[in-house]
Coordinates of N, CA, C and O in Angstrom, one line a residue:
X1 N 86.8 -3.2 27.9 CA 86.8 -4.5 27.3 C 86.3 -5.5 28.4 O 85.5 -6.4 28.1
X2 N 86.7 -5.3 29.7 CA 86.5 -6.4 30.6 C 84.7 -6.3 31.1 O 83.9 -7.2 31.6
X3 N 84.5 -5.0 30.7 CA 83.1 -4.5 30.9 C 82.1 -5.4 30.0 O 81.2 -6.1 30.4
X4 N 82.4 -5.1 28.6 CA 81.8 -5.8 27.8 C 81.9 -7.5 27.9 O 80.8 -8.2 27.8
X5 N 82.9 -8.0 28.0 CA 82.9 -9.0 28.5 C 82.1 -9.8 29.8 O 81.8 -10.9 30.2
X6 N 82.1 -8.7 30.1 CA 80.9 -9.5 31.9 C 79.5 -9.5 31.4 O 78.7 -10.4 31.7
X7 N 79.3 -8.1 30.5 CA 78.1 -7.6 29.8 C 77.4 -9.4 29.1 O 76.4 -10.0 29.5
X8 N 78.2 -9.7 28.2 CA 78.3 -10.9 27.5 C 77.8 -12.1 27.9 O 76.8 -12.7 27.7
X9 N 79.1 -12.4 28.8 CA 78.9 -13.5 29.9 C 77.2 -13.1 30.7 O 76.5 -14.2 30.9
X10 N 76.7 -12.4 31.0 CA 75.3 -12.2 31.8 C 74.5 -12.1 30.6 O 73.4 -11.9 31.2
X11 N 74.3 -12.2 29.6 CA 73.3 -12.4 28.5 C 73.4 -13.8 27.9 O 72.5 -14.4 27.5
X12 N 75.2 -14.2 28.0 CA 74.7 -15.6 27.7 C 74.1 -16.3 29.0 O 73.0 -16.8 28.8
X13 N 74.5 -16.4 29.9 CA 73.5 -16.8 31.4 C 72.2 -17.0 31.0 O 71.4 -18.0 30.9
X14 N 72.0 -15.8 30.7 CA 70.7 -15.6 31.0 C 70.1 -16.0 29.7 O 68.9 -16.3 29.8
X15 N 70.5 -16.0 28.7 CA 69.7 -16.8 27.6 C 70.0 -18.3 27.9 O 69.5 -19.1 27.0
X16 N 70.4 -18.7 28.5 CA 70.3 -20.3 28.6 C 69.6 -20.8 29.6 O 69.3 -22.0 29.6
X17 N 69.2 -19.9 30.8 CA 68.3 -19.9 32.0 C 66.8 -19.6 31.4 O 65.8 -20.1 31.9
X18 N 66.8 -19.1 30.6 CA 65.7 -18.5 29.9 C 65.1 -19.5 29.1 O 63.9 -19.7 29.2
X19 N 65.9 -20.0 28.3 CA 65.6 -20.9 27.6 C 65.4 -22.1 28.4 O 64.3 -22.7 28.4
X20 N 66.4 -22.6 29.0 CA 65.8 -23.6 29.8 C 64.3 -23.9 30.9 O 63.7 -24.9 31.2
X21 N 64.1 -22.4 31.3 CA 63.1 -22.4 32.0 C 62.1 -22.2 31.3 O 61.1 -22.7 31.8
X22 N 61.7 -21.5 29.9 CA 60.7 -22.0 28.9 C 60.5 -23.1 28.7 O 59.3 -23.3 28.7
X23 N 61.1 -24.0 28.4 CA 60.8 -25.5 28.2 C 60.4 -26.1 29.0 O 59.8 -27.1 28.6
X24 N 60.6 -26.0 30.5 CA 60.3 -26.4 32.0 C 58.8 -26.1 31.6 O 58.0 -27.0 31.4
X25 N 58.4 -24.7 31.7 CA 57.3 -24.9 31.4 C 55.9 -24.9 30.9 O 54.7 -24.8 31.4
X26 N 56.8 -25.3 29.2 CA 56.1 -25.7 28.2 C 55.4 -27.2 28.0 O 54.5 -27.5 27.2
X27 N 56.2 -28.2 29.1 CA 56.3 -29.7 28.7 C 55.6 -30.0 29.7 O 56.1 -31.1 29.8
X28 N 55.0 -29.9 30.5 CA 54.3 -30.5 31.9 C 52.6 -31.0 31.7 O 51.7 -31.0 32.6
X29 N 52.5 -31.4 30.5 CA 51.2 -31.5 30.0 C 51.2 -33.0 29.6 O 52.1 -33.8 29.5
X30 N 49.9 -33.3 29.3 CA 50.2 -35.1 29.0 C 48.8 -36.1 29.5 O 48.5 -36.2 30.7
X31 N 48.2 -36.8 28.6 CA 47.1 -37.6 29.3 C 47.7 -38.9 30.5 O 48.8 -39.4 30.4
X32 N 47.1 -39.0 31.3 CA 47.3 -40.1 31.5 C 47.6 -41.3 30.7 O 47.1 -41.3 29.6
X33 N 48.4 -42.4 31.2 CA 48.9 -43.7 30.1 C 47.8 -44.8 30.7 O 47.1 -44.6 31.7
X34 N 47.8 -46.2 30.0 CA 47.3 -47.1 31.3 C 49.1 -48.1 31.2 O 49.1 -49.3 31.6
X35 N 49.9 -47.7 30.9 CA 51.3 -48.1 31.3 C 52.1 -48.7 30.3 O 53.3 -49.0 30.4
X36 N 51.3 -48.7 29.3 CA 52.2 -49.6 28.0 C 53.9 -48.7 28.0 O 54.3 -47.6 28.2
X37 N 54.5 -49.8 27.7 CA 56.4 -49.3 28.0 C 56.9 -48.3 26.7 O 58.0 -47.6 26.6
X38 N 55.9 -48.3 25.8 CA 56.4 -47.1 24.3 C 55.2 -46.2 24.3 O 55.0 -45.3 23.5
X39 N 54.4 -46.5 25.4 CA 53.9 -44.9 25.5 C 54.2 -43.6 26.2 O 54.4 -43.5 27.4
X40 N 54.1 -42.5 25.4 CA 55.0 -41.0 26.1 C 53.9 -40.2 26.3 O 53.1 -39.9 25.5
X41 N 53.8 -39.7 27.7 CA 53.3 -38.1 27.2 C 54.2 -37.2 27.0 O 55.4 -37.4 26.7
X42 N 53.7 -36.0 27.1 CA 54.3 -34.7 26.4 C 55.8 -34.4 27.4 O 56.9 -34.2 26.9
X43 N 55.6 -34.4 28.0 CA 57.0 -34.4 29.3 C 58.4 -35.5 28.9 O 59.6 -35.3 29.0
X44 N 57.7 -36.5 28.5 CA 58.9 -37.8 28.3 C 59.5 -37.6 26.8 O 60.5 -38.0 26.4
X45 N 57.9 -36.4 25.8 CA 58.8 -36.7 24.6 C 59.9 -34.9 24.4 O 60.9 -34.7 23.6
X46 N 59.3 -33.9 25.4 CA 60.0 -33.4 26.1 C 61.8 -33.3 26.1 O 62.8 -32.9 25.4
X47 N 61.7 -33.8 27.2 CA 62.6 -34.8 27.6 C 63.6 -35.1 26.8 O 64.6 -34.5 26.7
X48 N 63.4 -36.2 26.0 CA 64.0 -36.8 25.3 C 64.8 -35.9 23.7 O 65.8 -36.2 23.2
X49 N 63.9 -34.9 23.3 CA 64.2 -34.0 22.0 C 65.0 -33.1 22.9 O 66.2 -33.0 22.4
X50 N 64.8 -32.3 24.3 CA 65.7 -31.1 24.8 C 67.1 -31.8 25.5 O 68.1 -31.2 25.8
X51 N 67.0 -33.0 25.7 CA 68.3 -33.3 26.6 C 69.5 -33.6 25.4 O 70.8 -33.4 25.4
X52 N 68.5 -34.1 24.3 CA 69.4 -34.7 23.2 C 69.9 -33.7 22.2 O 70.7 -34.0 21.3
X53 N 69.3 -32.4 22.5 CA 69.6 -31.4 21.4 C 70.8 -30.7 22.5 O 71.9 -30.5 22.0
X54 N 70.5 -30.5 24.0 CA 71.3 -30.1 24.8 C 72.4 -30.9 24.8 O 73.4 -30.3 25.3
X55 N 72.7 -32.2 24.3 CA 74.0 -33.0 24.5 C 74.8 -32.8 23.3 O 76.0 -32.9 23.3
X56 N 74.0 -32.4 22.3 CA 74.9 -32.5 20.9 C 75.5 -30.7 20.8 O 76.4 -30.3 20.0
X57 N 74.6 -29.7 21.8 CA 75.4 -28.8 21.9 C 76.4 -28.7 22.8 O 77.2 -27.8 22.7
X58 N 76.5 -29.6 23.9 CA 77.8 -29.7 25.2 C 78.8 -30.0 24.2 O 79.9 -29.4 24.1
X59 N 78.4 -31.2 23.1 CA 79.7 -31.8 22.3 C 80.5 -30.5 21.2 O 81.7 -30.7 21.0
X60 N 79.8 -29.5 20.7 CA 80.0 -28.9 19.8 C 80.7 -28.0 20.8 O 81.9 -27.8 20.7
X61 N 80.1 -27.5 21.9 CA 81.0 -26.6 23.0 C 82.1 -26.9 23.6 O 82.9 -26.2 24.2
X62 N 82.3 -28.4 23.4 CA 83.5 -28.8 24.4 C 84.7 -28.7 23.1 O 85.8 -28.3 23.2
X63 N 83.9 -29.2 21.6 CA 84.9 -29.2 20.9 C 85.4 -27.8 20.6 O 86.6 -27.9 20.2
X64 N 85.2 -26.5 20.7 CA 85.9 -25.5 20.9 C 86.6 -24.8 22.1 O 87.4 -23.9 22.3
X65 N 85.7 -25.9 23.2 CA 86.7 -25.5 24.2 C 87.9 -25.7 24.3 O 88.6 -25.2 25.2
X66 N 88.5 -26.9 23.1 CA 89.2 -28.0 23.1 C 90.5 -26.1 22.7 O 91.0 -25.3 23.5
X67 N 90.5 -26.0 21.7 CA 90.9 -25.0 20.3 C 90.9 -23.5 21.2 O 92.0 -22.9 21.3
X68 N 89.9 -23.0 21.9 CA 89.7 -21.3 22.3 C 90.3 -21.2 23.6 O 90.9 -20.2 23.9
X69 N 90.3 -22.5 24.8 CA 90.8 -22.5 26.3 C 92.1 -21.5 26.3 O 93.0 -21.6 25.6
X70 N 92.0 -20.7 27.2 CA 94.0 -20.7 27.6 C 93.9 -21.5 28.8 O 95.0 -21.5 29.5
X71 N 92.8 -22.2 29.5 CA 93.2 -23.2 30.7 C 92.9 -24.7 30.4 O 92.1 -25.3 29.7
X72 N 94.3 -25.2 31.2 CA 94.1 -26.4 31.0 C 92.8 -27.2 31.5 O 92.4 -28.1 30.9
X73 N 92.5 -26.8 32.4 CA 91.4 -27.9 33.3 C 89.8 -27.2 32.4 O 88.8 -27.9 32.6
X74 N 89.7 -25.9 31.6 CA 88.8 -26.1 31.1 C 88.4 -26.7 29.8 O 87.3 -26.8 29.3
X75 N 90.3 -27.1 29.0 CA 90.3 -27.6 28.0 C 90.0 -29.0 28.3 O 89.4 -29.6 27.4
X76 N 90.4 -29.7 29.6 CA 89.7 -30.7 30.1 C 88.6 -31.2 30.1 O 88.1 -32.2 29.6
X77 N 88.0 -30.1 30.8 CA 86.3 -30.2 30.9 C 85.4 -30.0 29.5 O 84.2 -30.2 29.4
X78 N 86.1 -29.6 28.4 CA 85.7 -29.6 26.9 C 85.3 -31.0 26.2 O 84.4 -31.4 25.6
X79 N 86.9 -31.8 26.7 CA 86.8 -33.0 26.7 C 85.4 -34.1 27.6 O 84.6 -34.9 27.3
X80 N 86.0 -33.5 28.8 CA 84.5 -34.7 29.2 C 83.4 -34.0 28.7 O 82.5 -34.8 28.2
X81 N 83.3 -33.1 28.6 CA 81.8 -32.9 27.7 C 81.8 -33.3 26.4 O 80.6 -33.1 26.0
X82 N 82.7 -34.0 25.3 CA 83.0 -34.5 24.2 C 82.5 -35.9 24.9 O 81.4 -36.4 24.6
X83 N 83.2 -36.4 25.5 CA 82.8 -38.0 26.3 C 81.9 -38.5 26.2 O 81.7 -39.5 25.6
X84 N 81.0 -37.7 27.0 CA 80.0 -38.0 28.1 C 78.3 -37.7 27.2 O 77.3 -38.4 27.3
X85 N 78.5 -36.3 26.4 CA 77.8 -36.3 25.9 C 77.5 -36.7 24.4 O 76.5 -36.6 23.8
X86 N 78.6 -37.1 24.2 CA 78.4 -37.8 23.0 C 78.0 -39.2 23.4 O 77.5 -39.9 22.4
X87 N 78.1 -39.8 24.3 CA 77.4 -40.9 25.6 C 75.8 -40.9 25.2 O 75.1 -41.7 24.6
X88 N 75.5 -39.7 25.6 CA 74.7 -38.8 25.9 C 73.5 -39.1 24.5 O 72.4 -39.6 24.7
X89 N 74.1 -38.8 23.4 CA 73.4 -38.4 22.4 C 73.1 -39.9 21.6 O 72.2 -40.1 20.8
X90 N 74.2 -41.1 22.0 CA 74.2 -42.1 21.4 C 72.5 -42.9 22.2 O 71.5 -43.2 21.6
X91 N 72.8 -43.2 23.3 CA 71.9 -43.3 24.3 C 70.5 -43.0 24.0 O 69.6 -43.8 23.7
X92 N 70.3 -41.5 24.2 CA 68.9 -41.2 24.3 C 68.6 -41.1 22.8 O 67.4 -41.0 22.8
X93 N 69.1 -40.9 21.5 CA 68.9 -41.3 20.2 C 68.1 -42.7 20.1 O 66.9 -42.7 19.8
X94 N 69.0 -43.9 20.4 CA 68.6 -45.1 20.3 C 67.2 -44.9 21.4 O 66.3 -44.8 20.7
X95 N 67.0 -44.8 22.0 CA 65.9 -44.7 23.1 C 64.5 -44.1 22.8 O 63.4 -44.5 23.2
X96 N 65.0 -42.7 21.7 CA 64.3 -41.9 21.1 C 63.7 -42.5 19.8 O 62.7 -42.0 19.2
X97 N 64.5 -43.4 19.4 CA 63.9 -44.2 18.1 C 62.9 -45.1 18.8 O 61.7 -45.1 18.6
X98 N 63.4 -45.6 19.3 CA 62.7 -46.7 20.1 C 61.2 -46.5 20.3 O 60.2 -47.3 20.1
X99 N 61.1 -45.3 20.6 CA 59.9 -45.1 21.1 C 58.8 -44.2 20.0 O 57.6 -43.8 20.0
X100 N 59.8 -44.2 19.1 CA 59.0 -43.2 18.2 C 59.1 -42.1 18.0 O 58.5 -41.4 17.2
X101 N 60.1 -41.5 18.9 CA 60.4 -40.0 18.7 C 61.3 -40.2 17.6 O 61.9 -41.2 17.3
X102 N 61.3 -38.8 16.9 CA 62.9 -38.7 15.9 C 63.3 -37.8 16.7 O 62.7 -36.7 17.0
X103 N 65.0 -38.5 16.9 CA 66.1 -37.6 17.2 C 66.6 -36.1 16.7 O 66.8 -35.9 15.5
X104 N 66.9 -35.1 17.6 CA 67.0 -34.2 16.6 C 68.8 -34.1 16.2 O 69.7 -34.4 17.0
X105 N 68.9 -33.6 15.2 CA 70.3 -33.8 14.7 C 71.2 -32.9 14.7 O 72.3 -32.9 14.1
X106 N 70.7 -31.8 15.3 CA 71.3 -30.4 16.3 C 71.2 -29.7 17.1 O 70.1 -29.2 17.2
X107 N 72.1 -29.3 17.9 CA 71.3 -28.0 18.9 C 70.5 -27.3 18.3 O 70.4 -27.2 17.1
X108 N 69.7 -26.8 19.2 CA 68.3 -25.6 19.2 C 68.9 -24.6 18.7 O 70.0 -24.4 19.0
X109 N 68.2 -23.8 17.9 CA 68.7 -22.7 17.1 C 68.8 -21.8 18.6 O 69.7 -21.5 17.7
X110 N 68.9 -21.2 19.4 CA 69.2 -20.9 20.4 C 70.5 -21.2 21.1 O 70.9 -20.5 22.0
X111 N 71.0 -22.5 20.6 CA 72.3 -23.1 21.1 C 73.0 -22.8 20.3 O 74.1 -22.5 20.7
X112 N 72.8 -22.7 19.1 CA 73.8 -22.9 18.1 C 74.0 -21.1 17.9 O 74.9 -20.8 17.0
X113 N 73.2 -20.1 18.6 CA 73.4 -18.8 18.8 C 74.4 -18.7 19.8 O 75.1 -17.7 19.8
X114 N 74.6 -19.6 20.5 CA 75.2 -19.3 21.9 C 77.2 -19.9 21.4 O 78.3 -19.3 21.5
X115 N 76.9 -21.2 20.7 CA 78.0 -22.0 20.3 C 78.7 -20.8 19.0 O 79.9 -20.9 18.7
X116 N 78.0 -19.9 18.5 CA 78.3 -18.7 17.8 C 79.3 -17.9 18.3 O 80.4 -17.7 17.8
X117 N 78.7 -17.4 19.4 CA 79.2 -16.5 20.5 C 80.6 -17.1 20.9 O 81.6 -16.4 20.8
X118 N 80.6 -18.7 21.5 CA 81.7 -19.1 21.9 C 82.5 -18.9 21.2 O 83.4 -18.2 21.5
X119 N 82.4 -19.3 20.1 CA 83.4 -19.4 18.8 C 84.1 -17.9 18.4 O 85.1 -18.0 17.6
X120 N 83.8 -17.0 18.7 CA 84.5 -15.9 18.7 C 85.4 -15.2 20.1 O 85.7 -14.0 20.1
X121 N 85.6 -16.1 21.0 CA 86.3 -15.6 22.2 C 87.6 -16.6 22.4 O 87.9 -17.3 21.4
X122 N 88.2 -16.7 23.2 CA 89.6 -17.1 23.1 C 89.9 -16.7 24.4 O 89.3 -15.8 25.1
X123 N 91.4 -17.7 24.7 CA 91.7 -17.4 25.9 C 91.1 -17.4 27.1 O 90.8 -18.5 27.4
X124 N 90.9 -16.4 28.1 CA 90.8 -16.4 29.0 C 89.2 -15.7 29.2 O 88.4 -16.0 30.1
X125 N 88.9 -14.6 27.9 CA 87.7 -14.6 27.6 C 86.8 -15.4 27.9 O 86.0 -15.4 28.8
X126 N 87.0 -16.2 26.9 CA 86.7 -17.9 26.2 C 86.2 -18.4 27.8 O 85.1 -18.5 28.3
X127 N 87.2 -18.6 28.1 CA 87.1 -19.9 29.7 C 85.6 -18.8 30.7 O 84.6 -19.2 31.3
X128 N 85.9 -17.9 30.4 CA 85.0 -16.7 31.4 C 83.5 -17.0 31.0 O 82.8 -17.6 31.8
X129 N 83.2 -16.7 29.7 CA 82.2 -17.0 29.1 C 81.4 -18.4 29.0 O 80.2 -18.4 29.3
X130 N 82.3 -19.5 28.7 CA 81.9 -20.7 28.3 C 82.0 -21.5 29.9 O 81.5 -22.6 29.8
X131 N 82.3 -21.2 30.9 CA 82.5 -22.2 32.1 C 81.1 -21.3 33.0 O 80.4 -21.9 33.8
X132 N 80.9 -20.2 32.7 CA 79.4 -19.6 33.4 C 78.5 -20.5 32.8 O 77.9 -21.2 33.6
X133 N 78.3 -20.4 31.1 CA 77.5 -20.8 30.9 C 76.7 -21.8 31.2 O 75.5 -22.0 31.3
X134 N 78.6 -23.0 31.2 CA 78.5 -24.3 31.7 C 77.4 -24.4 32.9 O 76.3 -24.9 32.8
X135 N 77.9 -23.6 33.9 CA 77.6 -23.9 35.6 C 76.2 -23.6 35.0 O 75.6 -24.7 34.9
X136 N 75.2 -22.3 34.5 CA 73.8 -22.2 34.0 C 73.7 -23.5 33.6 O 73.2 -24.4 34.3
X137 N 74.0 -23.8 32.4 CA 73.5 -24.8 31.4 C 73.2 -26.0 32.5 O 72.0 -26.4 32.6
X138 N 74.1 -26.5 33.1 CA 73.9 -27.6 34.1 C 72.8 -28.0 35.3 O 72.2 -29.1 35.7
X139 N 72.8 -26.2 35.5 CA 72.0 -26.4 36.5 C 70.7 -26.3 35.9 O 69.9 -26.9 36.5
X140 N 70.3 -25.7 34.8 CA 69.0 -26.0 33.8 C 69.0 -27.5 33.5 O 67.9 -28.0 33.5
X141 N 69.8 -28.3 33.4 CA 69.5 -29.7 33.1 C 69.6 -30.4 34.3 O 69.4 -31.6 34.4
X142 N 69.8 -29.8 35.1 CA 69.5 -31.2 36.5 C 67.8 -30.8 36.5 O 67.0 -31.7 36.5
X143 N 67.6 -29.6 36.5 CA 65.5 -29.0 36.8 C 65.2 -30.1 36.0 O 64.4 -31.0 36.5
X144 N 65.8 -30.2 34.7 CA 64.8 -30.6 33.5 C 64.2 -32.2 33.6 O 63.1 -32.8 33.2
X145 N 65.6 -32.7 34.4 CA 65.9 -34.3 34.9 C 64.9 -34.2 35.5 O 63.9 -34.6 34.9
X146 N 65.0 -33.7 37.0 CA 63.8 -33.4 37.8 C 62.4 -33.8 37.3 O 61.8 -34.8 37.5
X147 N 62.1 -32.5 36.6 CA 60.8 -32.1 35.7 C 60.7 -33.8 35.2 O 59.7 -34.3 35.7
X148 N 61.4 -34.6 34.4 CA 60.9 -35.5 34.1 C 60.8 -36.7 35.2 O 59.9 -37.5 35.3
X149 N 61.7 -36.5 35.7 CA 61.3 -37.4 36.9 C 59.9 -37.6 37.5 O 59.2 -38.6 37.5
X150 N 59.5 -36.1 38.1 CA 58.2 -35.9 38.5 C 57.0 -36.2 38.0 O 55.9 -36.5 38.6
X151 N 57.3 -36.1 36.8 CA 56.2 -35.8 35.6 C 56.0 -36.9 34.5 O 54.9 -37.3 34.1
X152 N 57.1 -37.1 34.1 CA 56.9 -38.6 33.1 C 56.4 -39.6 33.5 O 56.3 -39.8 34.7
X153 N 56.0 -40.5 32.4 CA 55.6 -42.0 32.0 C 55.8 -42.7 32.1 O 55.6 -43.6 32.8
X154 N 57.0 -42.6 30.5 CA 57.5 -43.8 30.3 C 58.9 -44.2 31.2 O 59.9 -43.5 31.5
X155 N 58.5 -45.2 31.4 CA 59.8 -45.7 33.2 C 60.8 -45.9 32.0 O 61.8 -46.1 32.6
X156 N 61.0 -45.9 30.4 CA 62.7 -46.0 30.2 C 63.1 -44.9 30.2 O 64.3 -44.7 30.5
X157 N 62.1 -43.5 30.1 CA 62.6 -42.3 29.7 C 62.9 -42.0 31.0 O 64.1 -41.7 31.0
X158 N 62.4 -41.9 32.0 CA 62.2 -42.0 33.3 C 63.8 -42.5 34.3 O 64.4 -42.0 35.2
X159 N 64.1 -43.7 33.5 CA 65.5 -44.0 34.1 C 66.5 -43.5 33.3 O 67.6 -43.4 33.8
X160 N 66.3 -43.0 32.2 CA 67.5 -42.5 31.2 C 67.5 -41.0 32.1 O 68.5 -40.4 32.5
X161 N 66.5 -40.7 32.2 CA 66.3 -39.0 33.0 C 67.4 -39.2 34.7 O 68.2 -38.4 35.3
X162 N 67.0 -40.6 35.1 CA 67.7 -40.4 36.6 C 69.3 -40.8 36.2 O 70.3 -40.5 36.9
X163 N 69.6 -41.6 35.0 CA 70.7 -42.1 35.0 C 71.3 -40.6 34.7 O 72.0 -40.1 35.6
X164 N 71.0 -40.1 33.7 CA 71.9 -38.6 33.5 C 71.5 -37.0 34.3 O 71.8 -35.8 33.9
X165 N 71.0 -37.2 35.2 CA 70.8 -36.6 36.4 C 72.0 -36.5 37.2 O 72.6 -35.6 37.8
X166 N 72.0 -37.6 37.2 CA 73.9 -38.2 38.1 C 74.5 -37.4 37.2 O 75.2 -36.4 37.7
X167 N 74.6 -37.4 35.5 CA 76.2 -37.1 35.2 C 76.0 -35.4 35.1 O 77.0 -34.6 35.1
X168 N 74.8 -35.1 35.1 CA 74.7 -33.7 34.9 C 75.0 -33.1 36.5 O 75.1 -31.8 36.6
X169 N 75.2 -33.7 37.7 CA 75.5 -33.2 38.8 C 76.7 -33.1 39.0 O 77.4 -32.3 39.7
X170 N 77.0 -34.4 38.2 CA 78.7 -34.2 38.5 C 79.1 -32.9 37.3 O 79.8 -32.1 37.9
X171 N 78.9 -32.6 36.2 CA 79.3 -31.9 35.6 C 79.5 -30.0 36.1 O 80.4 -29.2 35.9
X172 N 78.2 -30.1 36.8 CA 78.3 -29.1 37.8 C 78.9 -28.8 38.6 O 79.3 -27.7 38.8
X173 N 79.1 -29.9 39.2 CA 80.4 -29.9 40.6 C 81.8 -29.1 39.7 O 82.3 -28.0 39.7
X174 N 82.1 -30.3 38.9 CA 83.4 -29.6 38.0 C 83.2 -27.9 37.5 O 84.0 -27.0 37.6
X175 N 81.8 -28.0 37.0 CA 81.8 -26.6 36.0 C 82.2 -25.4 37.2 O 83.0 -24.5 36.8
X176 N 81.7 -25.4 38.6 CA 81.5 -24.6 39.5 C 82.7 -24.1 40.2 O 82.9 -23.0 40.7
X177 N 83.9 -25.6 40.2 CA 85.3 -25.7 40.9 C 86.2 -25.0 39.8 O 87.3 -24.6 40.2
X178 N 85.9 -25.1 38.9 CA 86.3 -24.0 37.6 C 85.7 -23.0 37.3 O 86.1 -22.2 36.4
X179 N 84.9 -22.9 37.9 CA 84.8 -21.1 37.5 C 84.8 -20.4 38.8 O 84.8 -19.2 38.9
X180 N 84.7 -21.3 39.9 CA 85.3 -20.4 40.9 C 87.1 -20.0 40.9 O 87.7 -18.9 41.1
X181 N 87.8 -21.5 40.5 CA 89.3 -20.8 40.0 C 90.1 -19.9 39.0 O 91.4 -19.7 38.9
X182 N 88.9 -19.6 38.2 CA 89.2 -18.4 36.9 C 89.4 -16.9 37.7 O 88.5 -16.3 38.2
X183 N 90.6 -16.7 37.7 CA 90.8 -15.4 38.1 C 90.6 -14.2 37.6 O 90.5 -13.2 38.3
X184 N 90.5 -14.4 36.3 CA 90.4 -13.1 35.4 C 89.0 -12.6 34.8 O 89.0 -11.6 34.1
X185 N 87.9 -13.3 35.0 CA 86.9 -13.4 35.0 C 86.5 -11.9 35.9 O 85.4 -11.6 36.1

């Protein structure tokens, strides 16, 4: 059991590293602007559809983290991911309208494979599986920040990218001090 379990936990990793690093570098493309403030290239509109689909699946993950945890500090961390990314989704929605993108109104069908997976583990399982993923998932969205940073346009997308840079670092810090204290893992 503990086998298949690790087996698991390394396939979800790795499909969220995978996926995140497809999109890294699918989006790095884009004309030149001459600076107008609602113009995007392909990076900023990027950006704005993966971070937003990525926040509405932290919220759907945290809410079972809330229900499957046997630990408290990762039922915690379910919660600030309920917070922060629902912060998150309000934010770059309004932002995403703004500019002409339409918001998307769920995780990526790849997320919602993964939010599948969670939903069937529990306990101590649960915390093993879902706080790896976290520490992956995180560290794919600070690149992505990055990637837009480097690479984008539009300076709102641009500061919405550096403002949640910050919270995706901190999220990491937490995801990493918790899964280094999961013992059963």
């Amino acid at each position: 059991m503990r086998r298949l379990r690790a087996m698991l936990v390394a396939a979800v990793v790795l499909a969220a590293t995978g996926a995140a690093g497809a999109g890294l570098a699918s989006g790095n493309g884009g004309s030149a602007r001459n600076g107008h403030e609602h113009e995007l290239n392909a990076q900023d509109r990027m950006f704005l559809t993966g971070a937003i689909e990525g926040a509405r699946f932290e919220v759907r993950g945290g809410v079972i983290a809330k229900s499957h945890s046997g630990s408290g500090r990762v039922r915690a961390f379910g919660r600030l991911m309920i917070k922060d990314h629902s912060q998150e989704v309000r934010d770059l929605s309004s932002l995403a309208r703004r500019l002409g993108v339409h918001p998307p109104g769920e995780p990526s069908p790849e997320q919602q494979k993964v939010l599948w997976v969670f939903s069937h583990f529990h306990g101590s399982a649960f915390d093993c599986t879902y706080m790896a993923y976290e520490y992956a998932d995180h560290t794919a969205d600070i690149g992505e920040a990055q990637v837009e940073l480097a690479e984008g346009e539009n300076h709102m997308v641009k500061h919405a990218a550096s403002h949640w840079l910050q919270v995706y670092e901190e999220h990491l810090s937490k995801a990493s001090d918790i899964l280094l204290s999961l013992h059963n893992c």
